[in-house]
PDB file of C-alpha atoms and ligand atoms in Angstrom:
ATOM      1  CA  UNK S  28       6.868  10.448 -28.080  1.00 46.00           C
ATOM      2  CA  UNK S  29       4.974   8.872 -31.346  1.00 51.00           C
ATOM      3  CA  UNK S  30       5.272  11.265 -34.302  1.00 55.00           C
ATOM      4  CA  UNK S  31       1.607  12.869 -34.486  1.00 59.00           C
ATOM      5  CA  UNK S  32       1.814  14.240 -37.906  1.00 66.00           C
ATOM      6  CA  UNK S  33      -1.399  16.485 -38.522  1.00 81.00           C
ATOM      7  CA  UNK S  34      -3.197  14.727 -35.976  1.00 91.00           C
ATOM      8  CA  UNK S  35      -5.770  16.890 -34.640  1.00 93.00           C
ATOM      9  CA  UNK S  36      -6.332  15.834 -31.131  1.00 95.00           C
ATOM     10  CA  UNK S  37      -4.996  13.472 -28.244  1.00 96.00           C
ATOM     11  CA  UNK S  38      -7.183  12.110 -25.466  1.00 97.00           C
ATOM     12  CA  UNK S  39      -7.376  10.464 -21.931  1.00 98.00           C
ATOM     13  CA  UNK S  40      -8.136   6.812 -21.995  1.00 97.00           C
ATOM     14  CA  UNK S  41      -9.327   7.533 -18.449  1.00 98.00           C
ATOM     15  CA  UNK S  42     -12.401   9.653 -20.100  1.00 98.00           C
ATOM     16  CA  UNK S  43     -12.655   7.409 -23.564  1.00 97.00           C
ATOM     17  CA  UNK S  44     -14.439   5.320 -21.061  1.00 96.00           C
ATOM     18  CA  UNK S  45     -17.392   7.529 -20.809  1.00 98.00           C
ATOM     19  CA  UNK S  46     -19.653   7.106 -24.012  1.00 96.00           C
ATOM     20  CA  UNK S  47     -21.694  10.444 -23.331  1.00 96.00           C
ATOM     21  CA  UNK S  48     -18.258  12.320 -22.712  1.00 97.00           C
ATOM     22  CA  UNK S  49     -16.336  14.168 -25.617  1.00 96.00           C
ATOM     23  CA  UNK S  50     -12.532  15.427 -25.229  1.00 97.00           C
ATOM     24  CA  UNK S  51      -9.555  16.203 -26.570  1.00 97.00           C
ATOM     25  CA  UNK S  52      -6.384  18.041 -26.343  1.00 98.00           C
ATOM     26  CA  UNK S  53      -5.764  19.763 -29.695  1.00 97.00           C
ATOM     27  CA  UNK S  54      -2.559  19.815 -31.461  1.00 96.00           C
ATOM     28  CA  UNK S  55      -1.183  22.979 -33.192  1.00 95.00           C
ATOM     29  CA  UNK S  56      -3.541  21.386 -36.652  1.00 95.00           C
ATOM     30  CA  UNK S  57      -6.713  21.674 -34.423  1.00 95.00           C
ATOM     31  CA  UNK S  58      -7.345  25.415 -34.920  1.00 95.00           C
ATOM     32  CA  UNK S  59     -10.476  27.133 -34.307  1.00 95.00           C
ATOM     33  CA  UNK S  60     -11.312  26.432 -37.913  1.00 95.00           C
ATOM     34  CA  UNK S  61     -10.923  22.516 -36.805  1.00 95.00           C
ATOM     35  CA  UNK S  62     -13.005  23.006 -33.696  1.00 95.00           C
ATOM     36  CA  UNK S  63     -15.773  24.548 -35.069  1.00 95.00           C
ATOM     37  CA  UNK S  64     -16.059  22.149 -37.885  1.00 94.00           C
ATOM     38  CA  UNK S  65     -16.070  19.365 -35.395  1.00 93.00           C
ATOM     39  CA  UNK S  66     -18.582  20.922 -32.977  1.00 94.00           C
ATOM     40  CA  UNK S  67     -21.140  21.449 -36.246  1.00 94.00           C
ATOM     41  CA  UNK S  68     -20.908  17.732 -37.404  1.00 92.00           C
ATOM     42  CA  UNK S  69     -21.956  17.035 -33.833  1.00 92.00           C
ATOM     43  CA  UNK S  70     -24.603  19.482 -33.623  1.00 93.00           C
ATOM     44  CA  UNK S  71     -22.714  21.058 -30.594  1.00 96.00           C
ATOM     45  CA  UNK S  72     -21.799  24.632 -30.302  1.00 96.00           C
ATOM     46  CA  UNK S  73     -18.165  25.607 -28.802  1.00 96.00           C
ATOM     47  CA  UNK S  74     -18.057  27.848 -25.620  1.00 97.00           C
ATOM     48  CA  UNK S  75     -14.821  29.518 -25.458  1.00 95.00           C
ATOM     49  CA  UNK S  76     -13.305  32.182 -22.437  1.00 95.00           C
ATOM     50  CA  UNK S  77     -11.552  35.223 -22.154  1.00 95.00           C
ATOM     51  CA  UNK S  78      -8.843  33.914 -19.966  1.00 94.00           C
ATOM     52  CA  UNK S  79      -7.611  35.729 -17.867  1.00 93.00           C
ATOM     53  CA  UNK S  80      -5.246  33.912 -15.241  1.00 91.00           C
ATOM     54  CA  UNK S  81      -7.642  34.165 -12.738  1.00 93.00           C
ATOM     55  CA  UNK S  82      -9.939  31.951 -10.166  1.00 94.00           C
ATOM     56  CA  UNK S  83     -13.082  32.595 -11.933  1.00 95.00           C
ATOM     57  CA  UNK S  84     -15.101  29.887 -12.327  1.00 97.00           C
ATOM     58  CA  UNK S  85     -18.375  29.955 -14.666  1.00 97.00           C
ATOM     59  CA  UNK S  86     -21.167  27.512 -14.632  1.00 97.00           C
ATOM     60  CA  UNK S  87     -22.889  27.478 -17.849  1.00 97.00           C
ATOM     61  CA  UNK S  88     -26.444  27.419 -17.507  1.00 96.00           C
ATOM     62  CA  UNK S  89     -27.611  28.536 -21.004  1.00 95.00           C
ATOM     63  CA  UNK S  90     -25.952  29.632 -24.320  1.00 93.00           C
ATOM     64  CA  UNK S  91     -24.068  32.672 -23.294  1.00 93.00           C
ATOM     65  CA  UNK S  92     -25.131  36.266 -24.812  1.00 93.00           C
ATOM     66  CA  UNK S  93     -21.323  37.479 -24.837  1.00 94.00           C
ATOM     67  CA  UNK S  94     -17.870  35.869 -24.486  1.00 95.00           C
ATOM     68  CA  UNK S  95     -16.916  34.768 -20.549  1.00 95.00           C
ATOM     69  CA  UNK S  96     -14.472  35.562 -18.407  1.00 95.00           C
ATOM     70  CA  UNK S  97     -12.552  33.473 -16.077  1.00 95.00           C
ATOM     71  CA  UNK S  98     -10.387  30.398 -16.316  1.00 97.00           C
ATOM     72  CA  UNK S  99     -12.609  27.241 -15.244  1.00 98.00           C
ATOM     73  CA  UNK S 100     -16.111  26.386 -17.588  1.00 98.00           C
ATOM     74  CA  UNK S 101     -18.471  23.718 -15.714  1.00 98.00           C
ATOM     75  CA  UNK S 102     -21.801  22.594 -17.126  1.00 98.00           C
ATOM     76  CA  UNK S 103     -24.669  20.184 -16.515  1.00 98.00           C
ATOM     77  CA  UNK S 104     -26.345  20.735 -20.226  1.00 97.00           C
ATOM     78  CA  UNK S 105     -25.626  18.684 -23.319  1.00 97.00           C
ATOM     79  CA  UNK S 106     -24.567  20.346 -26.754  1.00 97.00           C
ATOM     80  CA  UNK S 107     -21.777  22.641 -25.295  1.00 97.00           C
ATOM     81  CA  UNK S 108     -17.552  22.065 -25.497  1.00 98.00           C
ATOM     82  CA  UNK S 109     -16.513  24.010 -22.997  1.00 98.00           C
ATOM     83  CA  UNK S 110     -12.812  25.192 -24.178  1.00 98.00           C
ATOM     84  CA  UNK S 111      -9.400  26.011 -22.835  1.00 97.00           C
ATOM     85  CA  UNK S 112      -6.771  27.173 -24.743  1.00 97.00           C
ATOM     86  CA  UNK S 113      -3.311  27.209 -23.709  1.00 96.00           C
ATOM     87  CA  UNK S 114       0.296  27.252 -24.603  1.00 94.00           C
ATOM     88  CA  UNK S 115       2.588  25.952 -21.818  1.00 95.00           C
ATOM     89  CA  UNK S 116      -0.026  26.155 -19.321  1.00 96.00           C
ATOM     90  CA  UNK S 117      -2.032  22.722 -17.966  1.00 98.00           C
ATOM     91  CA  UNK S 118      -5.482  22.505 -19.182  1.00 98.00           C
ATOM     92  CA  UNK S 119      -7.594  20.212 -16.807  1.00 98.00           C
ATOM     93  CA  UNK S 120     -10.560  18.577 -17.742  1.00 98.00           C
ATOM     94  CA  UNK S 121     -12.898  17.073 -15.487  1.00 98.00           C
ATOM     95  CA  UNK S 122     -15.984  14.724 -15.156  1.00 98.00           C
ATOM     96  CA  UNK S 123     -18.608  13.620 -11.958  1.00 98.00           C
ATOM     97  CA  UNK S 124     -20.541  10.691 -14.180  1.00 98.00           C
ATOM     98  CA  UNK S 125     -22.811  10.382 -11.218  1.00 97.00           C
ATOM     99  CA  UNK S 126     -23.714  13.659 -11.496  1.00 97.00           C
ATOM    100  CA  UNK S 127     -23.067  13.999 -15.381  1.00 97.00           C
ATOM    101  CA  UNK S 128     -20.829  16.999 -14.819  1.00 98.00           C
ATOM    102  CA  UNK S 129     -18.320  17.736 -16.784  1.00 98.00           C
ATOM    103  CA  UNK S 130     -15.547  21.229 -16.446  1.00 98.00           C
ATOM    104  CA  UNK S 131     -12.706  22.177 -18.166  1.00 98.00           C
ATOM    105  CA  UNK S 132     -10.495  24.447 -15.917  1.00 98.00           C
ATOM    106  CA  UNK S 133      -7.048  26.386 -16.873  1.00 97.00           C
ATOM    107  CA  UNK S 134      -3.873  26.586 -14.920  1.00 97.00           C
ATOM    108  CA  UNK S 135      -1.277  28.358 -15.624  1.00 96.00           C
ATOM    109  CA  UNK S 136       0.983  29.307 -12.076  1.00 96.00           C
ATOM    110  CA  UNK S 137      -0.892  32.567 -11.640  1.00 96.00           C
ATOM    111  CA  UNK S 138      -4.487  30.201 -11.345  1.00 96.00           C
ATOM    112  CA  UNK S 139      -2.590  27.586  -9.824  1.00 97.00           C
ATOM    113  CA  UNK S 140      -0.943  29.734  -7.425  1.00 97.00           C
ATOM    114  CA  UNK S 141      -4.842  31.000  -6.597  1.00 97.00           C
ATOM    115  CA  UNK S 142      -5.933  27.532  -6.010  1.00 97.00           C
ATOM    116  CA  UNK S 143      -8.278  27.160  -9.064  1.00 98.00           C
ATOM    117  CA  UNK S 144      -8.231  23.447  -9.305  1.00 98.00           C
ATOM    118  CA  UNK S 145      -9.046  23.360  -6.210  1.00 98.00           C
ATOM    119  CA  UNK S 146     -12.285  25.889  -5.924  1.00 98.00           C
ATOM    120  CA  UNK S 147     -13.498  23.954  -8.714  1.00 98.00           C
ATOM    121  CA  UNK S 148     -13.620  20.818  -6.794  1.00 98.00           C
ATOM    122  CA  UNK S 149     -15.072  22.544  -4.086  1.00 98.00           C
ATOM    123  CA  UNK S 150     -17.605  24.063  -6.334  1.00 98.00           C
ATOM    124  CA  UNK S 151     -18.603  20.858  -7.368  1.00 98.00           C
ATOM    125  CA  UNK S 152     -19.142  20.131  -3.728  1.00 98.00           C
ATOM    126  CA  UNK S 153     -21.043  22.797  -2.657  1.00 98.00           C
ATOM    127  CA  UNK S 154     -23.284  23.077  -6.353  1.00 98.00           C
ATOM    128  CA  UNK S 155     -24.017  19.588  -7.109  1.00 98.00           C
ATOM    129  CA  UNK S 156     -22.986  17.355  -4.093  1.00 98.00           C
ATOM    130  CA  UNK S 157     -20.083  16.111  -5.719  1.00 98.00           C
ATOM    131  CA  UNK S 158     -17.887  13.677  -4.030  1.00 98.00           C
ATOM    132  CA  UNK S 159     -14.531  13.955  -4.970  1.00 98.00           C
ATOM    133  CA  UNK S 160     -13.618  10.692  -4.909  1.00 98.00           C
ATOM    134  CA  UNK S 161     -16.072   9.827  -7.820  1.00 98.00           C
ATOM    135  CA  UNK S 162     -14.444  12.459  -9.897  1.00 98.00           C
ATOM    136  CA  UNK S 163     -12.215  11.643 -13.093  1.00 98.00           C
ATOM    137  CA  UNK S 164      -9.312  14.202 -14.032  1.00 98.00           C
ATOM    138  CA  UNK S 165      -7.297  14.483 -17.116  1.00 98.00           C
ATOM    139  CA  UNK S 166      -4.089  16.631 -17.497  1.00 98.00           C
ATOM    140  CA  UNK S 167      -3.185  17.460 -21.315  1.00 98.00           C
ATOM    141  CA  UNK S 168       0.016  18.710 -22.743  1.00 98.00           C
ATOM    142  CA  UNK S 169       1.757  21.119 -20.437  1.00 98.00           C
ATOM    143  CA  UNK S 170       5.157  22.615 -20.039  1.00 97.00           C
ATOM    144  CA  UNK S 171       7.755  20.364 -18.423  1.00 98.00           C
ATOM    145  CA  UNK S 172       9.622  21.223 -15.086  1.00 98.00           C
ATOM    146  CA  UNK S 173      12.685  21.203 -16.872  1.00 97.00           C
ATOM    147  CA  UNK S 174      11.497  23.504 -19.637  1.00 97.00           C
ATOM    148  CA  UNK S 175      10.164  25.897 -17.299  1.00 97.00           C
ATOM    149  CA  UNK S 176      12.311  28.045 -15.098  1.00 97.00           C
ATOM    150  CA  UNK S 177      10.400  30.992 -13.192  1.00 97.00           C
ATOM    151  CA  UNK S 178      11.809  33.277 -10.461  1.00 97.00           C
ATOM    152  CA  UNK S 179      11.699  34.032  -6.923  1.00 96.00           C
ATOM    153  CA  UNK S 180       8.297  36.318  -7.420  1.00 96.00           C
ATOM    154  CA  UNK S 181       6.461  33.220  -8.633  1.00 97.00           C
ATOM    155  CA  UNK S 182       8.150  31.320  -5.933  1.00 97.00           C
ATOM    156  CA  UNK S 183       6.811  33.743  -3.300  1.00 97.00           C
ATOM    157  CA  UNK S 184       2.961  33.740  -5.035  1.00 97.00           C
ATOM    158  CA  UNK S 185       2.743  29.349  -3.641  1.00 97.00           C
ATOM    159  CA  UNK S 186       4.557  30.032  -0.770  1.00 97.00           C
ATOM    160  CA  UNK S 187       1.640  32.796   0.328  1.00 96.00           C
ATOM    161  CA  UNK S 188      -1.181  30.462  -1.303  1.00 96.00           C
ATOM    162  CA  UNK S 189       0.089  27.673   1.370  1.00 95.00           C
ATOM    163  CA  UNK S 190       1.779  25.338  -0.934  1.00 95.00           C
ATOM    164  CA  UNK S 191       4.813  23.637   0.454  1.00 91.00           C
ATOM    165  CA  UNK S 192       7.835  25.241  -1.107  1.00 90.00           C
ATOM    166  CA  UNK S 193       9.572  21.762  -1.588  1.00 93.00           C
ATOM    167  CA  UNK S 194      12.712  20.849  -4.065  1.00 94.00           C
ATOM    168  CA  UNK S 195      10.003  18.953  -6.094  1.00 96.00           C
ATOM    169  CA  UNK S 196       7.846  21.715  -7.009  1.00 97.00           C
ATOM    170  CA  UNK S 197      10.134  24.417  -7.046  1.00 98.00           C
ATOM    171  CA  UNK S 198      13.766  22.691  -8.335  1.00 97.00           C
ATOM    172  CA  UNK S 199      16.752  25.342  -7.678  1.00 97.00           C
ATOM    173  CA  UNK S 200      19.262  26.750 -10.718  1.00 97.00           C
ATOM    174  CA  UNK S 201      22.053  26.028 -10.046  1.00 96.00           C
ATOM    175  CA  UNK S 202      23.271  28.055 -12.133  1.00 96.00           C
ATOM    176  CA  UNK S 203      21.070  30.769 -11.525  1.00 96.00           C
ATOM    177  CA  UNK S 204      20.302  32.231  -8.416  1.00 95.00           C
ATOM    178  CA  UNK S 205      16.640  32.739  -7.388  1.00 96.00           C
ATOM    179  CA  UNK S 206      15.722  30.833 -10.643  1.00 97.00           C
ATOM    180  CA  UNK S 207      13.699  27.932 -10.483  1.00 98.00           C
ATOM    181  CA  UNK S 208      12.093  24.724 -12.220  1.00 98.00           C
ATOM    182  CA  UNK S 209       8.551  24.866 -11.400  1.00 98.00           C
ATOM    183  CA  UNK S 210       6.634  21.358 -11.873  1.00 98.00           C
ATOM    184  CA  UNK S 211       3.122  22.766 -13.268  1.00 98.00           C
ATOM    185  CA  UNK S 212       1.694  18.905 -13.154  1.00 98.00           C
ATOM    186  CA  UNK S 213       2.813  18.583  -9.462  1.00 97.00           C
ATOM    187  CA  UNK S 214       1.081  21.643  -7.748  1.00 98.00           C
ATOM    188  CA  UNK S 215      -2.056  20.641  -9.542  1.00 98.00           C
ATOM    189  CA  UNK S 216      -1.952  17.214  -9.214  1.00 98.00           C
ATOM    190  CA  UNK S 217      -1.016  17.913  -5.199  1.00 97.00           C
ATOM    191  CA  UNK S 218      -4.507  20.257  -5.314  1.00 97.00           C
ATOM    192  CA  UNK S 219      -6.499  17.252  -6.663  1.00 98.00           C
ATOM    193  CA  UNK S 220      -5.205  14.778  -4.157  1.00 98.00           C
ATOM    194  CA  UNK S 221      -6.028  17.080  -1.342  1.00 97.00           C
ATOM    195  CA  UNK S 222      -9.209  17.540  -1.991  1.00 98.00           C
ATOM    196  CA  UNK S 223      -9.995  13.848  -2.355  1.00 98.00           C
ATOM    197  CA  UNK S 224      -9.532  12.714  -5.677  1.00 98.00           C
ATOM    198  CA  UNK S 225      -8.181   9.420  -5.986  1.00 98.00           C
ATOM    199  CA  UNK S 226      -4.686   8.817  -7.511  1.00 98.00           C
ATOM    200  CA  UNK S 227      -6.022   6.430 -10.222  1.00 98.00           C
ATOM    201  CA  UNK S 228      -8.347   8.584 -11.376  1.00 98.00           C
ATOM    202  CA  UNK S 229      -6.229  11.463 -12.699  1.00 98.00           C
ATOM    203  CA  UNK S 230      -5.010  10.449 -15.934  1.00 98.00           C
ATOM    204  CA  UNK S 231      -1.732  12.815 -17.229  1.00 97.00           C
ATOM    205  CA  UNK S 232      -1.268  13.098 -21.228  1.00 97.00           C
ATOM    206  CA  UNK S 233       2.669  13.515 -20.281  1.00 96.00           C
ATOM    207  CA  UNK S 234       3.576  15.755 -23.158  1.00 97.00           C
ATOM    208  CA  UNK S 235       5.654  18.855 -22.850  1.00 97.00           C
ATOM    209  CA  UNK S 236       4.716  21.107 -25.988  1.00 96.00           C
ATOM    210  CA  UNK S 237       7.737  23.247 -25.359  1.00 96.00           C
ATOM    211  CA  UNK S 238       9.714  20.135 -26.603  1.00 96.00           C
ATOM    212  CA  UNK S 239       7.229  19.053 -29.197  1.00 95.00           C
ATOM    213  CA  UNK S 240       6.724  20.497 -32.517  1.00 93.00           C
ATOM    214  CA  UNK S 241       3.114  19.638 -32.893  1.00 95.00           C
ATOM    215  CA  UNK S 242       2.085  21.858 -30.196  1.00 95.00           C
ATOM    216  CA  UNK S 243       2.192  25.370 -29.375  1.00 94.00           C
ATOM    217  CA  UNK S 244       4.803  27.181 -26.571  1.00 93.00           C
ATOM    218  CA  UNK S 245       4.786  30.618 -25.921  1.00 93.00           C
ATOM    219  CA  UNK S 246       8.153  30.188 -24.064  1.00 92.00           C
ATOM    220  CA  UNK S 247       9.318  28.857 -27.707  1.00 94.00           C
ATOM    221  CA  UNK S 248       7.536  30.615 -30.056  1.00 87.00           C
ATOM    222  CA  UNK S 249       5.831  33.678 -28.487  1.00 87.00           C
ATOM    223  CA  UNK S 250       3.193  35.166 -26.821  1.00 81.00           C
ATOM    224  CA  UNK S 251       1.721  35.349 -30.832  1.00 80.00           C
ATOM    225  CA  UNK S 252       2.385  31.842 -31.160  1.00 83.00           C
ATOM    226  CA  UNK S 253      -1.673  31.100 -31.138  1.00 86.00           C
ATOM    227  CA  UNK S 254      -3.089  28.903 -28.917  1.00 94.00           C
ATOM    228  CA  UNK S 255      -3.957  24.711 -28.357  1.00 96.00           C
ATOM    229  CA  UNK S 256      -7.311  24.231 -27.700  1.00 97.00           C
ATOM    230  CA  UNK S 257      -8.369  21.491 -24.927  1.00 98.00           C
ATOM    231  CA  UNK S 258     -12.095  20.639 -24.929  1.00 98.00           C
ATOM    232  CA  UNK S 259     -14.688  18.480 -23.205  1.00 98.00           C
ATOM    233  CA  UNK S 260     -18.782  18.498 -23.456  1.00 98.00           C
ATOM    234  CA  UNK S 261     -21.592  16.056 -22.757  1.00 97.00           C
ATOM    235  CA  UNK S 262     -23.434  14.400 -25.533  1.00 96.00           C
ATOM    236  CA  UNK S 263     -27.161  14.652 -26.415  1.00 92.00           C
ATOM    237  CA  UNK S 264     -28.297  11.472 -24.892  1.00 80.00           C
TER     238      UNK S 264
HETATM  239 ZN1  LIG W   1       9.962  20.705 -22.658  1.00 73.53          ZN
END
């Protein structure tokens, strides 16, 4: 991995692409100091959630009059950065250019284990008239199979949500009993594909901040460890 040395964020090439598209996956230097900064010299104002590891998806309609809850932000309207913040966890960000949609979605294994990813895409669907396979999807930083053992309860949670309890997604111990590697990037990625998005058009930033020191890990440094914060937003055209 390059040395990033204060650099603030890291994006998909997959989304550079679209001009009227902003992103980025912060590092550990792109605080919300840095993010409000950057949304003011745009004229754009940052929408942030109170996460809570749920399925809860919010379209954003209008400037909010309090802070949101849930774990996925989607929004037709120009001028807002819908953010995720995480620390192990895979922050998804998403874009329909037909539609000129754009969402930014949070899974950690309790959302994943609910299917967000998923329920987003359908939302699209159902809201907008999506179709999947015009959708672009970009994984940032998240923690690494290796890097992330859970236990049986977790296990259990994806086996009861339907997800195949393969050697791939859930990687045994062997060392520990009822321990196991869960690949984060896998059950998501496995969501997208169901539901129709094309292989080619999920772009994965393949960077484990558990390993990296330019990112935050609250299996490293704590659940005070502060958090990275992943954004997207359309453009005024
Ligand atoms: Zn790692």
């Amino acid at each position: 991995m390059s040395n990033f040395s204060r650099q603030w964020i890291v994006t998909s090439a997959l989304l550079d692409k679209f001009p009227r598209v902003l992103h980025g996956f912060g590092t550990k230097y792109f605080q919300e100091k840095e993010l409000n900064h950057f949304c003011q010299s745009k004229n754009l104002k940052p929408i942030t959630l109170k996460q809570l590891h749920s399925d809860h998806i919010h379209l954003l309609e209008k400037k909010p009059d309090s802070l949101l809850e849930g774990d996925a932000l989607v929004t037709y309207l120009p001028g807002f950065v819908l953010t995720i913040k995480t620390a192990d966890c895979l922050p998804v960000l998403i874009v329909d250019p037909i539609n000129q949609i754009v969402a930014a979605v949070h899974c950690g294994w309790r959302g994943t284990a609910a299917r967000l990813l998923e329920k987003v895409i359908n939302f699209l669907i159902k809201i907008f008239g999506t179709q999947p396979e015009n959708l672009y999807c970009a994984f940032g930083p998240c923690i690494s199979q290796n890097c992330y053992e859970v236990g049986e309860e977790v296990r259990k949670s994806f086996n009861y949500a339907g997800f195949s309890l393969n050697e791939n997604l859930f990687k045994p111990n062997q060392d520990r009993p009822n321990h196991f590697f869960l690949d984060l990037r896998k059950a998501n990625r496995d969501l997208l594909l169901a539901s129709g998005i094309e292989a080619k058009k999920i772009d994965e930033i393949v960077i484990c901040p558990h390993c990296h020191q330019d990112f935050l890990s609250r299996r490293r440094d704590g659940h005070r460890c502060g958090r990275l914060l992943n954004f997207i937003g359309l453009l005024y055209n």
